[in-house]
Coordinates of C-alpha atoms in Angstrom, one line a residue:
X1 CA -52.6 -8.9 -47.6
X2 CA -52.4 -11.7 -45.1
X3 CA -49.3 -13.0 -46.7
X4 CA -47.6 -9.5 -46.4
X5 CA -48.5 -9.5 -42.7
X6 CA -47.0 -12.9 -42.2
X7 CA -43.8 -11.8 -44.0
X8 CA -43.6 -8.7 -41.8
X9 CA -44.2 -10.8 -38.6
X10 CA -41.5 -13.2 -39.7
X11 CA -39.0 -10.4 -40.3
X12 CA -39.8 -8.9 -36.8
X13 CA -39.3 -12.3 -35.1
X14 CA -36.1 -12.9 -37.0
X15 CA -34.8 -9.5 -36.0
X16 CA -35.8 -10.2 -32.4
X17 CA -34.1 -13.6 -32.4
X18 CA -31.0 -12.0 -33.9
X19 CA -30.9 -9.3 -31.2
X20 CA -31.3 -11.9 -28.5
X21 CA -28.4 -13.9 -29.8
X22 CA -26.2 -10.8 -30.0
X23 CA -27.1 -9.9 -26.4
X24 CA -25.8 -13.3 -25.3
X25 CA -22.4 -12.8 -26.9
X26 CA -19.3 -10.6 -26.7
X27 CA -17.3 -9.7 -29.8
X28 CA -13.9 -8.2 -30.1
X29 CA -12.5 -7.2 -33.5
X30 CA -8.8 -6.3 -33.6
X31 CA -6.5 -4.9 -36.2
X32 CA -2.7 -4.3 -35.8
X33 CA -0.1 -2.7 -38.0
X34 CA 3.3 -4.2 -38.4
X35 CA 2.0 -7.7 -37.5
X36 CA 1.2 -10.4 -39.9
X37 CA 0.7 -13.7 -38.1
X38 CA 0.9 -14.9 -34.5
X39 CA -1.0 -15.9 -31.4
X40 CA -2.3 -14.0 -28.5
X41 CA -3.6 -15.3 -25.2
X42 CA -6.8 -13.9 -23.7
X43 CA -7.4 -14.8 -20.1
X44 CA -9.8 -14.0 -17.3
X45 CA -8.0 -11.8 -14.9
X46 CA -9.7 -13.2 -11.8
X47 CA -10.2 -16.9 -12.6
X48 CA -7.4 -17.7 -15.0
X49 CA -9.7 -19.2 -17.7
X50 CA -7.7 -18.7 -21.0
X51 CA -8.2 -18.9 -24.7
X52 CA -5.9 -18.6 -27.7
X53 CA -6.6 -16.4 -30.7
X54 CA -4.8 -16.6 -34.0
X55 CA -3.7 -13.4 -35.8
X56 CA -3.8 -13.4 -39.6
X57 CA -2.8 -10.4 -41.7
X58 CA -2.8 -8.4 -38.5
X59 CA -6.4 -9.2 -37.6
X60 CA -8.3 -11.4 -35.3
X61 CA -11.9 -11.8 -34.0
X62 CA -12.7 -13.0 -30.5
X63 CA -16.4 -14.0 -30.2
X64 CA -17.8 -15.9 -27.3
X65 CA -21.1 -16.5 -25.4
X66 CA -21.4 -14.3 -22.4
X67 CA -24.0 -13.9 -19.7
X68 CA -22.1 -11.6 -17.2
X69 CA -19.4 -8.9 -17.3
X70 CA -15.8 -10.3 -17.4
X71 CA -12.5 -8.6 -17.0
X72 CA -10.2 -10.2 -19.6
X73 CA -6.6 -9.4 -20.5
X74 CA -4.8 -9.8 -23.9
X75 CA -1.3 -11.1 -23.4
X76 CA 1.1 -10.1 -26.1
X77 CA 4.3 -12.0 -27.1
X78 CA 6.4 -9.4 -25.2
X79 CA 4.4 -10.3 -22.1
X80 CA 2.7 -6.9 -21.9
X81 CA -1.1 -7.0 -21.4
X82 CA -4.1 -4.8 -22.1
X83 CA -7.4 -5.3 -20.2
X84 CA -10.6 -5.8 -22.0
X85 CA -14.0 -5.4 -20.3
X86 CA -16.4 -7.9 -21.8
X87 CA -20.1 -7.3 -21.5
X88 CA -23.0 -9.4 -22.9
X89 CA -24.0 -7.9 -26.2
X90 CA -20.8 -5.7 -26.3
X91 CA -18.9 -5.1 -29.5
X92 CA -15.4 -3.7 -29.1
X93 CA -12.9 -2.5 -31.7
X94 CA -9.2 -2.8 -31.0
X95 CA -6.6 -0.9 -33.2
X96 CA -2.9 -0.7 -32.6
X97 CA 0.6 -0.9 -33.9
X98 CA 2.7 -3.9 -32.9
X99 CA 5.7 -1.6 -32.4
X100 CA 3.8 0.7 -30.0
X101 CA 1.5 -1.6 -28.1
X102 CA 1.0 0.9 -25.2
X103 CA -0.9 3.2 -27.6
X104 CA -3.4 0.5 -28.5
X105 CA -7.0 1.8 -28.4
X106 CA -10.2 -0.2 -27.5
X107 CA -13.5 1.5 -28.2
X108 CA -17.1 0.5 -28.3
X109 CA -18.3 0.2 -24.7
X110 CA -18.1 2.8 -21.9
X111 CA -15.6 0.8 -19.7
X112 CA -13.2 0.2 -22.6
X113 CA -13.5 3.8 -23.7
X114 CA -12.7 4.9 -20.1
X115 CA -9.7 2.5 -19.8
X116 CA -8.3 3.6 -23.2
X117 CA -8.4 7.2 -22.2
X118 CA -6.7 6.4 -18.9
X119 CA -3.9 4.4 -20.5
X120 CA -3.2 7.0 -23.1
X121 CA -3.2 9.7 -20.5
X122 CA -0.8 7.9 -18.1
X123 CA 1.6 6.4 -20.7
X124 CA 4.2 9.1 -20.1
X125 CA 3.5 9.7 -16.4
X126 CA 5.9 8.7 -13.6
X127 CA 4.7 5.9 -11.4
X128 CA 3.6 8.3 -8.5
X129 CA 1.7 10.4 -11.1
X130 CA 0.0 7.4 -12.6
X131 CA -1.0 6.1 -9.2
X132 CA -2.5 9.4 -8.3
X133 CA -4.5 9.3 -11.5
X134 CA -5.6 5.8 -10.8
X135 CA -7.0 6.8 -7.4
X136 CA -8.8 9.7 -9.0
X137 CA -10.3 7.3 -11.7
X138 CA -11.5 4.9 -9.0
X139 CA -13.2 7.7 -7.1
X140 CA -14.8 9.1 -10.2
X141 CA -15.9 5.7 -11.6
X142 CA -16.5 3.3 -8.7
X143 CA -19.2 1.5 -10.7
X144 CA -16.8 0.4 -13.5
X145 CA -14.9 -2.9 -13.5
X146 CA -12.0 -0.9 -14.8
X147 CA -11.7 0.6 -11.3
X148 CA -11.1 -2.9 -9.7
X149 CA -8.5 -3.6 -12.3
X150 CA -6.7 -0.4 -11.5
X151 CA -6.9 -1.1 -7.8
X152 CA -5.1 -4.3 -8.3
X153 CA -2.5 -2.9 -10.7
X154 CA -1.6 0.3 -8.9
X155 CA -2.2 -0.4 -5.2
X156 CA -2.1 -4.1 -4.5
X157 CA 0.9 -4.8 -6.9
X158 CA 2.8 -2.0 -5.3
X159 CA 6.2 -2.7 -3.7
X160 CA 4.8 -1.4 -0.5
X161 CA 1.0 -2.1 -0.7
X162 CA -1.1 0.2 1.6
X163 CA -3.8 -2.3 2.5
X164 CA -5.7 0.2 4.6
X165 CA -6.1 2.4 1.5
X166 CA -6.9 -0.6 -0.7
X167 CA -9.6 -1.5 1.8
X168 CA -11.1 2.0 1.8
X169 CA -11.1 2.1 -2.0
X170 CA -12.6 -1.4 -2.2
X171 CA -15.4 -0.3 0.2
X172 CA -16.4 2.4 -2.3
X173 CA -16.4 -0.2 -5.1
X174 CA -18.6 -2.5 -3.1
X175 CA -21.2 0.2 -2.6
X176 CA -21.4 0.7 -6.3
X177 CA -20.9 -2.9 -7.4
X178 CA -22.8 -4.9 -4.7
X179 CA -23.1 -8.0 -6.9
X180 CA -19.5 -8.2 -8.1
X181 CA -18.0 -11.3 -6.5
X182 CA -14.5 -10.2 -7.3
X183 CA -15.0 -7.0 -5.3
X184 CA -16.5 -8.9 -2.4
X185 CA -13.6 -11.3 -2.3
X186 CA -11.1 -8.5 -2.3
X187 CA -13.0 -6.6 0.4
X188 CA -12.8 -9.7 2.6
X189 CA -9.0 -10.0 2.0
X190 CA -8.3 -6.4 2.6
X191 CA -10.4 -6.4 5.8
X192 CA -7.9 -9.0 7.1
X193 CA -4.8 -7.3 5.7
X194 CA -5.5 -3.7 6.5
X195 CA -3.6 -3.9 9.7
X196 CA -0.9 -6.0 8.2
X197 CA 2.7 -4.6 8.2
X198 CA 4.3 -5.3 4.8
X199 CA 7.9 -4.8 6.2
X200 CA 9.8 -6.1 9.2
X201 CA 10.1 -9.9 9.7
X202 CA 8.5 -12.5 7.6
X203 CA 5.3 -13.5 9.4
X204 CA 4.5 -17.0 10.6
X205 CA 2.9 -19.2 8.1
X206 CA 2.4 -22.9 7.6
X207 CA 1.4 -24.8 4.5
X208 CA 1.9 -28.1 2.7
X209 CA 3.8 -28.4 -0.6
X210 CA 2.6 -30.5 -3.5
X211 CA 5.2 -33.1 -2.4
X212 CA 3.5 -33.4 1.0
X213 CA 6.2 -31.5 2.9
X214 CA 5.4 -29.0 5.6
X215 CA 6.7 -25.5 4.8
X216 CA 6.9 -22.6 7.3
X217 CA 8.9 -19.4 7.7
X218 CA 11.6 -21.5 9.3
X219 CA 12.1 -23.2 5.9
X220 CA 13.2 -19.9 4.4
X221 CA 16.7 -19.7 5.9
X222 CA 18.9 -19.1 2.9
X223 CA 21.2 -16.1 2.4
X224 CA 18.4 -14.9 0.2
X225 CA 14.8 -16.1 0.3
X226 CA 12.0 -15.5 -2.2
X227 CA 8.3 -16.4 -1.9
X228 CA 6.3 -16.1 -5.1
X229 CA 2.6 -16.3 -6.1
X230 CA 2.1 -17.5 -9.6
X231 CA -0.4 -19.3 -11.9
X232 CA -0.3 -20.9 -15.3
X233 CA -2.7 -18.2 -16.5
X234 CA -0.4 -15.4 -15.4
X235 CA 2.5 -15.3 -17.7
X236 CA 4.0 -12.3 -15.9
X237 CA 4.4 -14.5 -12.9
X238 CA 6.3 -17.2 -14.8
X239 CA 9.2 -15.1 -16.1
X240 CA 10.8 -14.4 -12.7
X241 CA 10.4 -18.1 -11.8
X242 CA 12.7 -19.0 -14.7
X243 CA 15.1 -16.3 -13.7
X244 CA 15.2 -17.6 -10.1
X245 CA 15.6 -21.2 -11.4
X246 CA 18.8 -20.2 -13.2
X247 CA 20.2 -18.3 -10.2
X248 CA 19.4 -21.2 -7.9
X249 CA 21.3 -23.7 -10.1
X250 CA 24.3 -21.4 -9.7
X251 CA 24.0 -20.6 -6.0
X252 CA 22.4 -23.7 -4.6
X253 CA 20.9 -23.6 -1.1
X254 CA 22.1 -20.0 -0.6
X255 CA 18.9 -19.1 -2.5
X256 CA 15.7 -20.5 -1.0
X257 CA 12.5 -20.2 -3.1
X258 CA 8.9 -21.1 -2.3
X259 CA 6.2 -20.8 -5.0
X260 CA 2.5 -20.6 -4.3
X261 CA 0.4 -21.6 -7.3
X262 CA -3.1 -20.2 -7.6
X263 CA -4.4 -22.7 -10.1
X264 CA -7.5 -24.8 -9.3
X265 CA -5.5 -28.1 -9.2
X266 CA -1.8 -29.0 -8.7
X267 CA -1.8 -30.8 -12.0
X268 CA -2.3 -27.6 -13.9
X269 CA 1.0 -26.1 -12.9
X270 CA 3.0 -29.4 -13.0
X271 CA 3.8 -29.0 -16.7
X272 CA 5.3 -25.5 -16.2
X273 CA 7.4 -26.7 -13.2
X274 CA 8.7 -29.7 -15.2
X275 CA 9.4 -27.6 -18.3
X276 CA 11.5 -25.1 -16.5
X277 CA 13.2 -27.7 -14.3
X278 CA 11.9 -26.0 -11.1
X279 CA 12.7 -28.1 -8.0
X280 CA 12.0 -25.9 -5.0
X281 CA 8.8 -26.4 -2.9
X282 CA 5.6 -25.5 -4.6
X283 CA 2.3 -25.0 -2.9
X284 CA -1.1 -25.5 -4.6
X285 CA -4.0 -26.3 -2.2
X286 CA -6.7 -25.8 -4.9
X287 CA -8.3 -23.0 -2.8
X288 CA -7.0 -20.3 -5.2
X289 CA -7.7 -16.8 -3.7
X290 CA -9.2 -18.4 -0.6
X291 CA -5.9 -20.0 0.4
X292 CA -5.1 -19.1 4.0
X293 CA -1.3 -18.9 3.3
X294 CA -2.0 -15.8 1.1
X295 CA -3.5 -14.0 4.0
X296 CA -0.8 -15.1 6.3
X297 CA 1.8 -13.6 3.9
X298 CA -0.1 -10.5 2.9
X299 CA -0.5 -11.5 -0.7
X300 CA -3.6 -10.3 -2.4
X301 CA -2.6 -10.1 -6.1
X302 CA -0.6 -11.9 -8.8
X303 CA 2.2 -11.9 -9.7
X304 CA 3.6 -11.2 -6.2
X305 CA 6.9 -11.8 -4.5
X306 CA 8.5 -11.3 -1.1
X307 CA 12.3 -11.1 -0.7
X308 CA 13.9 -11.7 2.7
X309 CA 17.5 -11.9 4.0
X310 CA 18.9 -14.7 6.1
X311 CA 17.5 -13.1 9.3
X312 CA 14.0 -13.3 7.8
X313 CA 13.7 -9.5 7.4
X314 CA 11.6 -8.4 4.4
X315 CA 13.8 -6.4 2.1
X316 CA 11.5 -6.0 -0.9
X317 CA 8.0 -6.9 -2.2
X318 CA 6.4 -7.2 -5.6
X319 CA 9.5 -6.5 -7.6
X320 CA 9.3 -6.7 -11.4
X321 CA 11.2 -9.6 -13.0
X322 CA 14.2 -7.5 -13.8
X323 CA 14.3 -5.8 -10.4
X324 CA 13.9 -9.1 -8.7
X325 CA 16.9 -10.5 -10.6
X326 CA 19.0 -7.5 -9.7
X327 CA 18.0 -7.6 -6.0
X328 CA 18.8 -11.3 -5.6
X329 CA 22.1 -11.0 -7.4
X330 CA 23.1 -8.0 -5.3
X331 CA 22.3 -9.9 -2.1
X332 CA 24.2 -12.9 -3.3
X333 CA 27.3 -10.8 -4.0
X334 CA 27.2 -11.0 -7.8

């Protein structure tokens, strides 16, 4: 009798212990068709912390301890990415086809279910239609971390960011996510930027490169000038750097480039710059999103770029890698 009670108690305690451990972890199980082996990168969208996962027979498991909600992104070999909202105790299933990555589905938690539905709904929409849908999503689900992700993707990474609208949307997120530090940071940034004009002349700025040189708007006096925000954890931001490096070798000082690295230390980006033989001024003040030069230039997301002509007039913002290459070549007369 007593022995049976002890056995039952032991089972209950073991189950409770097991539940406790599960509630302190996040687990993602993925399965892909038309993919045997490979590697994916998973990185924290807001801090850059990154992990590598190995894919075997089209499958991988990503399991990690977790005490707070994180917004992660899986970076695929073609440099496309899919967000993953990780919560303590969450278990998410990912199913997709390597030949149709945009149709990949994540299910298992409310935020990932919502994001999957949004992605599948907007896959065939035009950019203006998708932006309208993103705004509706943010208004309908201000409590979701997916809304902050969409605010960055559709409004801050726009070629002509409307910082006043971004600030209004962010205020709504802050009301429903009062303890989210990423929302608080963005609210502070957009408060400063909401009266910023994203066209016209390049604004005054002053910063110090990793070589110790002072860099200002007066430094950017080439026929074409490009300022880029990048980080080692944002692979989308590195592709245009390689493109610009090739163009600069061909056109020399006619093309002026300044890169602003958002890594926590200059040493983190040094390897990338050396690997790609990048020799233009690079800024990394270790302040990440708190860097004053970002506010001076109206940069609130990554990747980001600003293109100006030789008079210092802004002619484009936040172009994709392909569009940036076309724009620079056009302005250089290629």
